Coordinates of C-alpha atoms and ligand atoms in Angstrom, one line a residue:
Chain F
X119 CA 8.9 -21.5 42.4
X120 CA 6.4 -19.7 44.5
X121 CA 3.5 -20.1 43.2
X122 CA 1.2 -21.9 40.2
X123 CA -0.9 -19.4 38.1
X124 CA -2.3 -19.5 34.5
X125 CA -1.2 -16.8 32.9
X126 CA -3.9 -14.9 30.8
X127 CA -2.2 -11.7 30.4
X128 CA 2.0 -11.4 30.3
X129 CA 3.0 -7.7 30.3
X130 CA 7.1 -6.8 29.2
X131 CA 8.2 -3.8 29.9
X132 CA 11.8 -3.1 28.3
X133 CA 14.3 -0.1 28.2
X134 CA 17.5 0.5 26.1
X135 CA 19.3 -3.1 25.4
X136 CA 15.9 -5.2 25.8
X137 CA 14.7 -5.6 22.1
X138 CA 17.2 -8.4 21.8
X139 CA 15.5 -10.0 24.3
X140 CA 12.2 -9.9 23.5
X141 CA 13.4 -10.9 20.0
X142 CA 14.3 -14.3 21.9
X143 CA 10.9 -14.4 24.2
X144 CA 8.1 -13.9 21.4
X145 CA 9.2 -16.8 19.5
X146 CA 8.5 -19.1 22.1
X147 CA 4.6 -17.9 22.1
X148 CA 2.4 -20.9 19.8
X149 CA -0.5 -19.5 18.2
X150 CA -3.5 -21.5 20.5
X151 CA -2.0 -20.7 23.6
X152 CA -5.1 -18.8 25.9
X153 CA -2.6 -15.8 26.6
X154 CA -2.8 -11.7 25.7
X155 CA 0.8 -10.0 25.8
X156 CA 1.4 -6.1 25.8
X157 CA 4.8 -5.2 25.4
X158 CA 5.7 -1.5 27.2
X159 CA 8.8 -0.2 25.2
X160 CA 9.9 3.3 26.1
X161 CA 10.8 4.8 22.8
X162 CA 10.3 8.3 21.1
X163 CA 7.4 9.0 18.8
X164 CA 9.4 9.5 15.6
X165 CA 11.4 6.3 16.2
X166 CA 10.6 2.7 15.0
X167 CA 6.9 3.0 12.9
X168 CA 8.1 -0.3 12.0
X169 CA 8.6 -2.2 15.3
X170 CA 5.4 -4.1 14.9
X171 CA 5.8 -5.2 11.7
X172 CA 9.6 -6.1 12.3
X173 CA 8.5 -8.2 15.4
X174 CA 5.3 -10.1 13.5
X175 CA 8.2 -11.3 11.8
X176 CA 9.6 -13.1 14.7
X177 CA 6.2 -14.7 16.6
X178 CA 3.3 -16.6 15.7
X179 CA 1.2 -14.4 17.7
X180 CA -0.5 -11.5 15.5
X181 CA 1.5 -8.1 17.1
X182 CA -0.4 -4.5 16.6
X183 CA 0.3 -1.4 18.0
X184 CA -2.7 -0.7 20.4
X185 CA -5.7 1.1 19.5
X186 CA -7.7 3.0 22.1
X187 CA -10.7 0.5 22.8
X188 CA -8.5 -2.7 21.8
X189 CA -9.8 -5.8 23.4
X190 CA -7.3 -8.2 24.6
X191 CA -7.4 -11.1 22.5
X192 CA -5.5 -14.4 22.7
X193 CA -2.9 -14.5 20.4
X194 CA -2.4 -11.1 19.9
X195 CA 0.9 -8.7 21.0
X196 CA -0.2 -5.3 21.8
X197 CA 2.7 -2.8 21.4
X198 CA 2.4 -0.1 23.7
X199 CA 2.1 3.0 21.3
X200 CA 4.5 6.4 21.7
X201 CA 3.4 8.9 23.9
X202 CA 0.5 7.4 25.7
X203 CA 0.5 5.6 28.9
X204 CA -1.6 2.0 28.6
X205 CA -4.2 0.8 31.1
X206 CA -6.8 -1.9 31.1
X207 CA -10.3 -1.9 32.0
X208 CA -12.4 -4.4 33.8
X209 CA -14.0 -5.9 30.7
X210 CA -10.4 -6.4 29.2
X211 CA -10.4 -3.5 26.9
X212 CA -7.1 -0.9 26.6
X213 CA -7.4 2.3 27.4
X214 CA -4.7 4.9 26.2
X215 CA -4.0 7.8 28.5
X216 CA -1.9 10.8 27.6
X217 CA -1.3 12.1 30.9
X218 CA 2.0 13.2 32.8
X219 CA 5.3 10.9 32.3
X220 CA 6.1 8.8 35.0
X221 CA 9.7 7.9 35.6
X222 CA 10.4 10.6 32.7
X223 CA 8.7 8.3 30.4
X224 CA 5.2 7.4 28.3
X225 CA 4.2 5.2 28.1
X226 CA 5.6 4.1 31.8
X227 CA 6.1 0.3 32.6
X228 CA 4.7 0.9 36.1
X229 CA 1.4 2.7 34.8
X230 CA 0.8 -0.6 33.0
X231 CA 2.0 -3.2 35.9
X232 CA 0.1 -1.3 37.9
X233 CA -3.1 -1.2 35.9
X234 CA -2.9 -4.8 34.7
X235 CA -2.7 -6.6 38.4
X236 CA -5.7 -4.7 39.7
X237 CA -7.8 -6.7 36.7
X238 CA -5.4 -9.5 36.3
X239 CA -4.1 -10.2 40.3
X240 CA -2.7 -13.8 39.6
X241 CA -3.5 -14.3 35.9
X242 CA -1.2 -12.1 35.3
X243 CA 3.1 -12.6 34.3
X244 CA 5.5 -9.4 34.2
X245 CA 8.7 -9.7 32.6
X246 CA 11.1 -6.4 33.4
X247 CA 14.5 -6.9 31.0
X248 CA 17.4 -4.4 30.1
X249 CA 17.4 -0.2 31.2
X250 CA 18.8 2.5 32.5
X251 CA 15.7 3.9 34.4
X252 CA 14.1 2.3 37.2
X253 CA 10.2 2.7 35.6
X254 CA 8.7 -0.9 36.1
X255 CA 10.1 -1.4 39.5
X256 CA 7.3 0.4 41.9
X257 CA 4.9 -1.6 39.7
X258 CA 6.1 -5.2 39.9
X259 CA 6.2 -4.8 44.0
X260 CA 2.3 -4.1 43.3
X261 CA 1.6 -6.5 40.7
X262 CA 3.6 -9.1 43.3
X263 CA 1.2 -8.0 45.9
X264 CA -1.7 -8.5 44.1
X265 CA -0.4 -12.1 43.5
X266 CA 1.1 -11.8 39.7
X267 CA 4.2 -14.0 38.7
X268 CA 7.8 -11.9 38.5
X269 CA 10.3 -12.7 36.4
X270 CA 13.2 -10.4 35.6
X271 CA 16.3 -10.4 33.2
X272 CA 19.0 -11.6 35.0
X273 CA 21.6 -8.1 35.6
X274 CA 24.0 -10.4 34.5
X275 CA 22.6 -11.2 31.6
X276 CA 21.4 -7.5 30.8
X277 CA 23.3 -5.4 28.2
X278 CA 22.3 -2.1 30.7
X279 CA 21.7 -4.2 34.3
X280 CA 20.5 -1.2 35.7
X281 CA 16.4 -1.9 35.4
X282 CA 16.5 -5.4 36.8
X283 CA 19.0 -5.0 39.0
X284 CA 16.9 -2.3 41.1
X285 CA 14.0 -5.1 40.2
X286 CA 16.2 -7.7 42.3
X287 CA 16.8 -6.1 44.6
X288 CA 13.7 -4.1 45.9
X289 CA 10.7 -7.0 45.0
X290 CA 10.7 -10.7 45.4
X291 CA 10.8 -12.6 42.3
X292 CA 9.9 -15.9 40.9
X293 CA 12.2 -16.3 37.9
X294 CA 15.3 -15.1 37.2
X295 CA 15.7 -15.1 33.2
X296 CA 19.3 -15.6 31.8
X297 CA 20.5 -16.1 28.3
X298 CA 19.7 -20.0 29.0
X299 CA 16.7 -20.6 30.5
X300 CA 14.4 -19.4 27.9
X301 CA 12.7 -22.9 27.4
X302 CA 12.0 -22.9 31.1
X303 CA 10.7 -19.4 30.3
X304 CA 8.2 -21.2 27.8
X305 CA 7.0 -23.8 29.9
X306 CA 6.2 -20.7 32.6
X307 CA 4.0 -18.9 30.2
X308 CA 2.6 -22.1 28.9
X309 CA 0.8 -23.5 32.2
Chain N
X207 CA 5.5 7.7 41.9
X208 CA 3.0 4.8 41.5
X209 CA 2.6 3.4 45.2
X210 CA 0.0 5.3 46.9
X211 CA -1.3 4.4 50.6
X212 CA -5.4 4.8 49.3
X213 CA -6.2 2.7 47.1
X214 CA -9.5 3.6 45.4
X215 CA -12.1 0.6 44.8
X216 CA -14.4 0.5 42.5
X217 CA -17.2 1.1 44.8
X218 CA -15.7 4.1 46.1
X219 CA -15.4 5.0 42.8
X220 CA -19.3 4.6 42.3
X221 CA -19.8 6.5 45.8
X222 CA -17.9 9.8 44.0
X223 CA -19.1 9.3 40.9
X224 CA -22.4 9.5 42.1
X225 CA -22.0 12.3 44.1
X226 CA -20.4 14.7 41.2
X227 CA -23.6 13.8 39.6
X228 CA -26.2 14.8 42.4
X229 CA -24.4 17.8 43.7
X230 CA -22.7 19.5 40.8
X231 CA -24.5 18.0 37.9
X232 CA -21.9 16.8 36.5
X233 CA -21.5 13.0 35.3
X234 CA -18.2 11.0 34.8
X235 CA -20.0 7.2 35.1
X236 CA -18.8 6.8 31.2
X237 CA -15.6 7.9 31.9
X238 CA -13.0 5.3 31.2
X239 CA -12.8 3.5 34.8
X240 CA -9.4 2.6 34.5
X241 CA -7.7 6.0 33.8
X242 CA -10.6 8.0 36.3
X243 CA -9.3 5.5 39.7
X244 CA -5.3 6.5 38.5
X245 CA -6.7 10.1 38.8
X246 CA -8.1 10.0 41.5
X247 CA -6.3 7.9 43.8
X248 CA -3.2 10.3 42.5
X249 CA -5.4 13.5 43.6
X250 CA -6.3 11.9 47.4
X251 CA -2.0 10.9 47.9
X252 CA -1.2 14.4 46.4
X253 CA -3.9 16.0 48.5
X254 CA -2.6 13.9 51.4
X255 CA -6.2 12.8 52.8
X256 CA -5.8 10.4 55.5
X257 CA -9.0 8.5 54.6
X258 CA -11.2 8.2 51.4
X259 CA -13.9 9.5 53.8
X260 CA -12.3 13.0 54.1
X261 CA -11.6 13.1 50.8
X262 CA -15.5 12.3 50.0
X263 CA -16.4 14.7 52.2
X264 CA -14.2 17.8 51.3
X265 CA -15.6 16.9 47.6
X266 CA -18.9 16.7 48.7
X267 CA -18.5 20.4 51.0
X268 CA -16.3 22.7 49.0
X269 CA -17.0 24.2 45.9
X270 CA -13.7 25.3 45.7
X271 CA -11.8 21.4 46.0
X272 CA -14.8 20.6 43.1
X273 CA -12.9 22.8 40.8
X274 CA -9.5 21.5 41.7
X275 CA -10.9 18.0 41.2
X276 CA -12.0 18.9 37.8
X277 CA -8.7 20.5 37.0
X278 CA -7.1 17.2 38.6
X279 CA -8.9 14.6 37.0
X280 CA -9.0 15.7 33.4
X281 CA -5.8 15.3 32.2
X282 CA -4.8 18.6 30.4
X283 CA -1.1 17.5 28.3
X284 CA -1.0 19.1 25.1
X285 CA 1.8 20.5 22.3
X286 CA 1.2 22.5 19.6
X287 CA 1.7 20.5 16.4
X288 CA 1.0 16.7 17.8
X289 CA 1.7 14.6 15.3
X290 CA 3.6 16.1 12.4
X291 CA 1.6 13.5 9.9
X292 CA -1.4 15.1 11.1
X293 CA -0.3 18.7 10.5
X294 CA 1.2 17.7 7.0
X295 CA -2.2 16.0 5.8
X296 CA -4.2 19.2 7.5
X297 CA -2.1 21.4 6.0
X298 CA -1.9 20.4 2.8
X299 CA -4.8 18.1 1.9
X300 CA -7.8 19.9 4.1
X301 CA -7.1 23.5 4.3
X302 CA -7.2 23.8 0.8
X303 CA -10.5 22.4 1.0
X304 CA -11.7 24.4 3.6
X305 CA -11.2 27.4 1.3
X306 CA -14.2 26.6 -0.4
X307 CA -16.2 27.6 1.8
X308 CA -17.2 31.1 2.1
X309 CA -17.0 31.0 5.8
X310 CA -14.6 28.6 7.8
X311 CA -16.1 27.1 11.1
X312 CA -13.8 25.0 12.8
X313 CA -14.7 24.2 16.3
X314 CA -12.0 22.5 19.0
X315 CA -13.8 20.2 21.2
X316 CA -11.2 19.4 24.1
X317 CA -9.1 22.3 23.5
X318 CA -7.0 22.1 26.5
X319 CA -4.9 25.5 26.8
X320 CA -4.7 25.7 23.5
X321 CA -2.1 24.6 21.7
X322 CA -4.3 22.8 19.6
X323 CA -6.2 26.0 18.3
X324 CA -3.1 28.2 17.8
X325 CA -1.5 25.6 15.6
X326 CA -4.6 25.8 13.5
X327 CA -4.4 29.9 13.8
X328 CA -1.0 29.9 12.4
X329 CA -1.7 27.1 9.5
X330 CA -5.1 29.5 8.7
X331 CA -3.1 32.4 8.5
X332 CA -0.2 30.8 6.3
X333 CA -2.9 29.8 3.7
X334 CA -4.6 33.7 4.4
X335 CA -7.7 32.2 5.6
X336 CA -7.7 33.4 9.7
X337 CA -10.1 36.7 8.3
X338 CA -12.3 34.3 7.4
X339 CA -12.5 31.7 10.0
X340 CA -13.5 31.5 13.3
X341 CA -12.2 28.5 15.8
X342 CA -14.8 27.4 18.5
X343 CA -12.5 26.4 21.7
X344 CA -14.4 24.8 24.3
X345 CA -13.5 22.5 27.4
X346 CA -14.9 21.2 30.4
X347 CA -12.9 23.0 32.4
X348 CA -12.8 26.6 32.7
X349 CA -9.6 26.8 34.2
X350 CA -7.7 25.8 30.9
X351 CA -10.1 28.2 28.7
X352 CA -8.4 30.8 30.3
X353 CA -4.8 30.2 29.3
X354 CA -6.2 30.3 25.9
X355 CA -7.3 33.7 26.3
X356 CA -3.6 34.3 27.2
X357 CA -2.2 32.8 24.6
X358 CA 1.6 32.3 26.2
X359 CA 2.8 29.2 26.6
X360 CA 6.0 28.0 28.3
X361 CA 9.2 28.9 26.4
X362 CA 10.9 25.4 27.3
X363 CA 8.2 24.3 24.3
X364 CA 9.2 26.3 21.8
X365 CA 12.3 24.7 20.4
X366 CA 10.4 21.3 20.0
X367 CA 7.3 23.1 18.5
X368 CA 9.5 25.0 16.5
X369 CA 10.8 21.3 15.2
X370 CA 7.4 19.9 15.0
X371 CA 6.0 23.5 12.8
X372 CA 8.9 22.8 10.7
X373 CA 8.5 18.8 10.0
X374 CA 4.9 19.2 9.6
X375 CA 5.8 21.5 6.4
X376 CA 6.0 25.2 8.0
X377 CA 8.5 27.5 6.2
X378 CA 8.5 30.5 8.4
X379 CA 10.5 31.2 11.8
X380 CA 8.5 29.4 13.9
X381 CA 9.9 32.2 16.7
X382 CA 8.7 34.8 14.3
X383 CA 4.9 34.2 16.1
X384 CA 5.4 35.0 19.4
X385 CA 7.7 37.6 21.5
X386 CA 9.5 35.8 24.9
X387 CA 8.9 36.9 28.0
X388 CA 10.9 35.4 31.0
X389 CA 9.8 31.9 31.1
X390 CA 6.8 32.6 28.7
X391 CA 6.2 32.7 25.1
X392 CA 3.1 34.9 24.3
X393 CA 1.6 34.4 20.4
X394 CA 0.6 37.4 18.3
X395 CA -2.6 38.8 19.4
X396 CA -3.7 38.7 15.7
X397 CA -3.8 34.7 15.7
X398 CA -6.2 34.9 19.2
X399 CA -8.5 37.2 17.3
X400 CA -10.8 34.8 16.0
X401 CA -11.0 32.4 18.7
X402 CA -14.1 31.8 20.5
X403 CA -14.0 30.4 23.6
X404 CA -17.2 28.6 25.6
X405 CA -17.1 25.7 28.3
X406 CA -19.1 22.6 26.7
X407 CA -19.5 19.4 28.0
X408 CA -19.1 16.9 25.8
X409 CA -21.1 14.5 27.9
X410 CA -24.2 16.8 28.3
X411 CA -24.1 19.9 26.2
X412 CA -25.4 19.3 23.1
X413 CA -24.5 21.2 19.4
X414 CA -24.3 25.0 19.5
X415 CA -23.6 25.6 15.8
X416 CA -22.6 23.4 11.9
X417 CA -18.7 23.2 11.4
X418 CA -16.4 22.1 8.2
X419 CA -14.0 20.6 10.9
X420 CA -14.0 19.1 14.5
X421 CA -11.2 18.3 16.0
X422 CA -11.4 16.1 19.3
X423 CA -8.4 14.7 20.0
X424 CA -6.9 12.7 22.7
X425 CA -10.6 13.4 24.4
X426 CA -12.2 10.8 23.6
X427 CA -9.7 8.4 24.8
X428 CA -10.9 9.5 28.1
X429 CA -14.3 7.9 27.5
X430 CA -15.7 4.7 27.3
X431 CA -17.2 2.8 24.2
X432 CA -21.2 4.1 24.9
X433 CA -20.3 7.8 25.8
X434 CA -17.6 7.5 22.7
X435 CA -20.1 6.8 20.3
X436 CA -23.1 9.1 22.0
X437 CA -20.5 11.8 21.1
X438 CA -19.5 10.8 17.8
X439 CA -23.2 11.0 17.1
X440 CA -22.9 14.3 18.4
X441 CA -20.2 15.8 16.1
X442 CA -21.9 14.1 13.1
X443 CA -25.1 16.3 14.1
X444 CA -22.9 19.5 14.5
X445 CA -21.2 18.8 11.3
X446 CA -22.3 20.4 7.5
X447 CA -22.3 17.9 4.7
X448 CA -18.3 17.2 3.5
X449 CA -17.2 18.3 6.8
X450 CA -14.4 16.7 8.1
X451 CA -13.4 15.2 11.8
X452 CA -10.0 14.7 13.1
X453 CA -9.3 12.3 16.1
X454 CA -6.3 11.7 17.7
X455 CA -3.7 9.3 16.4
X456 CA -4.9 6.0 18.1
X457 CA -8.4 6.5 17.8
X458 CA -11.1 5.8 15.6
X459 CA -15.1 5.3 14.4
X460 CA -14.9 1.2 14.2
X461 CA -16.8 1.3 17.3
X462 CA -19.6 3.5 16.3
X463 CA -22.8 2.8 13.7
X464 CA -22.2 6.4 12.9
X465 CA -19.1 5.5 10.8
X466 CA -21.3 4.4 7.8
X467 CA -21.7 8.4 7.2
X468 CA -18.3 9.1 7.1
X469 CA -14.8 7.8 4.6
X470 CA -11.5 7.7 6.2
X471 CA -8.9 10.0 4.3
X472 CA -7.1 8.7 1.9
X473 CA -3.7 8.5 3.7
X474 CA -5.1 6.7 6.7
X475 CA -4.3 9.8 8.8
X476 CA -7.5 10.4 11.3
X477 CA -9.6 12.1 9.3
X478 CA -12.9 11.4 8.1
X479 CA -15.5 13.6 5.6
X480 CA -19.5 13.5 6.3
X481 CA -20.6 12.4 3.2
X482 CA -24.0 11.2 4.2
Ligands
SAM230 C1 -5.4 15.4 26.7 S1 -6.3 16.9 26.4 C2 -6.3 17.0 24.7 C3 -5.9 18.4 24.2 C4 -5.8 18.5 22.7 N1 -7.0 18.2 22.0 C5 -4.6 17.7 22.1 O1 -4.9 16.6 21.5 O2 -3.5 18.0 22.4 C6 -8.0 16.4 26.9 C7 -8.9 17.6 27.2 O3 -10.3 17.1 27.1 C8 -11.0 17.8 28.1 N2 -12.2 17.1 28.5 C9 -12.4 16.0 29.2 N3 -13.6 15.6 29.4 C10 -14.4 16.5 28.6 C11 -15.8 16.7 28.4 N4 -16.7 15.9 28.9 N5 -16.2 17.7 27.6 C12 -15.2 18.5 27.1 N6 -13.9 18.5 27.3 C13 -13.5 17.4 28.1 C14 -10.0 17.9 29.3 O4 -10.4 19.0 30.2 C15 -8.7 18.2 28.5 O5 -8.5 19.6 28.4

């Protein structure tokens, strides 16, 4: 592995075929660990006014779609909402934007990479699973340069490999995840 | 595309901010940082400056690349009918309320080019209230104000407006408003007829008139906490007593002391009634 950090904030970003995943991911999270999460689905605004509830089901952490103004708090998933891009600010807060899609989609997984290593640098883990778009990509090679900790679904693994197969090979990454290394996975987040 | 060779850090975003202050008047420092370095870093790539110091300095020197930045910086996305929950609870919870009133005053802070206000035209007219109402548009930026003169927006829209008119509890043929030009769909003259359109600053203008409804949404988002709530007090002071404001769908008043005035509706949808 390439480097040690302690993660504060761990940012998903997922595209068609990663719910399963992330259905195997938040379970792992244990309620006193020091650790935000925001998960970046790309979805459409009438879908899924459920997800949050359905994947409260499946964690310890408390999950909420995000609010304009949310503070990150430990323990908490923040579910990117529909139609609006999510950045952070300095003092840890969540600011929704509405602007242009990137990569044909808002919220974008780069906007929010992006956004979270210029407060985070190397307190901060992205995890880029399953799609058929290549959003999330230009922002893990910044969040890498700004020191944060890559890990990417293994294309193998992926049900569409697409998303982290551009991933693997464009950007250096420090853990490949596959169907059976999700309790190393857990001892990552938990350092 | 997210890489971009300029970075802008946050001193240099003090140095601008700063000088749209002292040279134009005009103050962003309670902007949300976050979103205003996307924007701007975005403009200098687009713009292709070689240095942040030619971009400061055109900024500083041309009127002209002021405007642009203004147009560039606020973020202008908007549909007609955002959020058919919205609509629906408008439609048929408030606008029957609004009726009351002799006279209907609904002013659009952050109209954008005005999809907002002629979504509110058409629902006013359904319920035969446009004759007497009269919707304030305003924005920061004058270039937007003067699409919603126009009234026309782009006929790629229309078949996912039509869908959101429809969801949100419209009965008519959406296409029945508006005659299609080319690329354009222009909207009845009658709905623009009681629209009044002004620049305002949110940040620095203060209230021009009292309202039964204020909408501001996906503005605010734009702002940070202080400036959120200096504004908030500002609509509460532009609003008459049972008045309501609408926000967009992610915001709220939990981080204001003004929200002891005000009651959520009852459906949760972002709306809330002056009742002190
Ligand atoms: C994303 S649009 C929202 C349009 C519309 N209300 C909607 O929800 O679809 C935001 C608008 O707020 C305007 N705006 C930004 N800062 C402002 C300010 N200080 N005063 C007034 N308008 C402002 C921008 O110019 C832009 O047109």
């Amino acid at each position: 592995m390439a480097h040690k950090n302690n993660t504060a904030l761990l940012v998903i970003g997922g595209s068609a075929g990663s719910l399963a995943v992330v259905l195997k991911i938040i379970p792992l999270l244990e309620k006193d660990w020091n650790l935000s999460v925001i998960i970046i689905f790309h979805r459409k605004a009438s879908e899924e006014t459920t997800l949050a509830e359905m994947l409260s089901t499946r964690t310890a952490f408390n999950v909420k779609e995000a609010d304009d103004k949310d503070e990150l708090v430990p323990g908490t998933i923040y579910l990117a909402p529909p139609d609006y891009h999510v950045l952070i600010e300095r003092e840890q807060v969540i600011t929704l934007d509405d602007s242009e899609k990137v990569n044909f989609s808002r919220p974008s997984i780069d906007v929010t990479f992006e956004s979270a290593a210029q407060i985070y640098g190397n307190k901060l883990t992205c995890i880029l699973l399953s799609g058929a778009n290549a959003d999330g990509v230009e922002g893990l090679k910044i969040a890498r340069s700004r020191g944060a900790f890559i890990i990417v679904q293994d294309p193998a693994c992926a049900e569409i490999p697409y998303m982290p197969k551009e991933a693997v090979n464009n950007v250096a990454i420090d853990f490949l995840l596959t169907d059976q290394n999700f309790e190393v996975l857990k001892n990552i987040l938990n350092r | 595309m997210v890489s971009h060779d300029i970075q802008l850090t946050d001193t240099e975003l003090d140095i601008i901010l700063n000088d749209l202050l002292e040279l134009y008047g005009y103050d962003f420092t309670n902007y949300s940082k976050a979103s205003l370095k996307r924007r701007i870093t975005m403009l200098i790539s687009n713009d292709r400056f070689p240095s942040f110091a030619e971009f400061r300095f055109k900024l500083r020197h041309e009127r002209d690349y002021f405007n642009r930045f203004i147009e560039k910086v606020t973020v202008n996305v908007t549909e007609m009918f955002r959020d058919i929950s919205f609509y629906k609870t408008l439609r048929n919870d408030i606008i029957p309320v609004l009726a009351t009133w002799p006279m209907i005053r609904i002013w659009h802070a952050g109209c954008s080019t005005g999809e907002e206000v002629y979504s509110m035209a058409i629902l006013l007219q359904e319920a035969n209230l446009l004759h007497k109402s009269l919707l304030y548009a305003t924005d920061i930026n004058p270039a937007v104000l003067e699409k919603v003169r126009g009234g026309i927006f782009p006929l790629s829209q229309m078949k996912q407006y039509s869908e959101n008119y429809i969801l949100s509890g419209g009965r008519k043929d959406f296409s029945s408003y508006y005659t299609a030009k080319y690329n354009a769909a222009k909207f009845d003259s009658s709905l623009g007829k009681k629209i009044v359109l002004a620049t305002h600053n949110l940040v620095s203008d203060s209230s021009f008139n009292e309202f039964q409804l204020i909408m501001c949404r996906n503005v605010m988002i734009y702002f940070d906490k202080p400036l959120q709530d200096r504004v908030l007090h500002l609509f509460y002071d532009s609003l008459e007593m049972l008045g309501y404001l609408a926000l967009g769908s992610k915001e709220s008043l939990k981080f204001t002391d003004i929200n002891k005035h005000f009651t959520q509706h009852e459906n949760r949808e972002k709306i809330w009634r002056k009742i002190s």
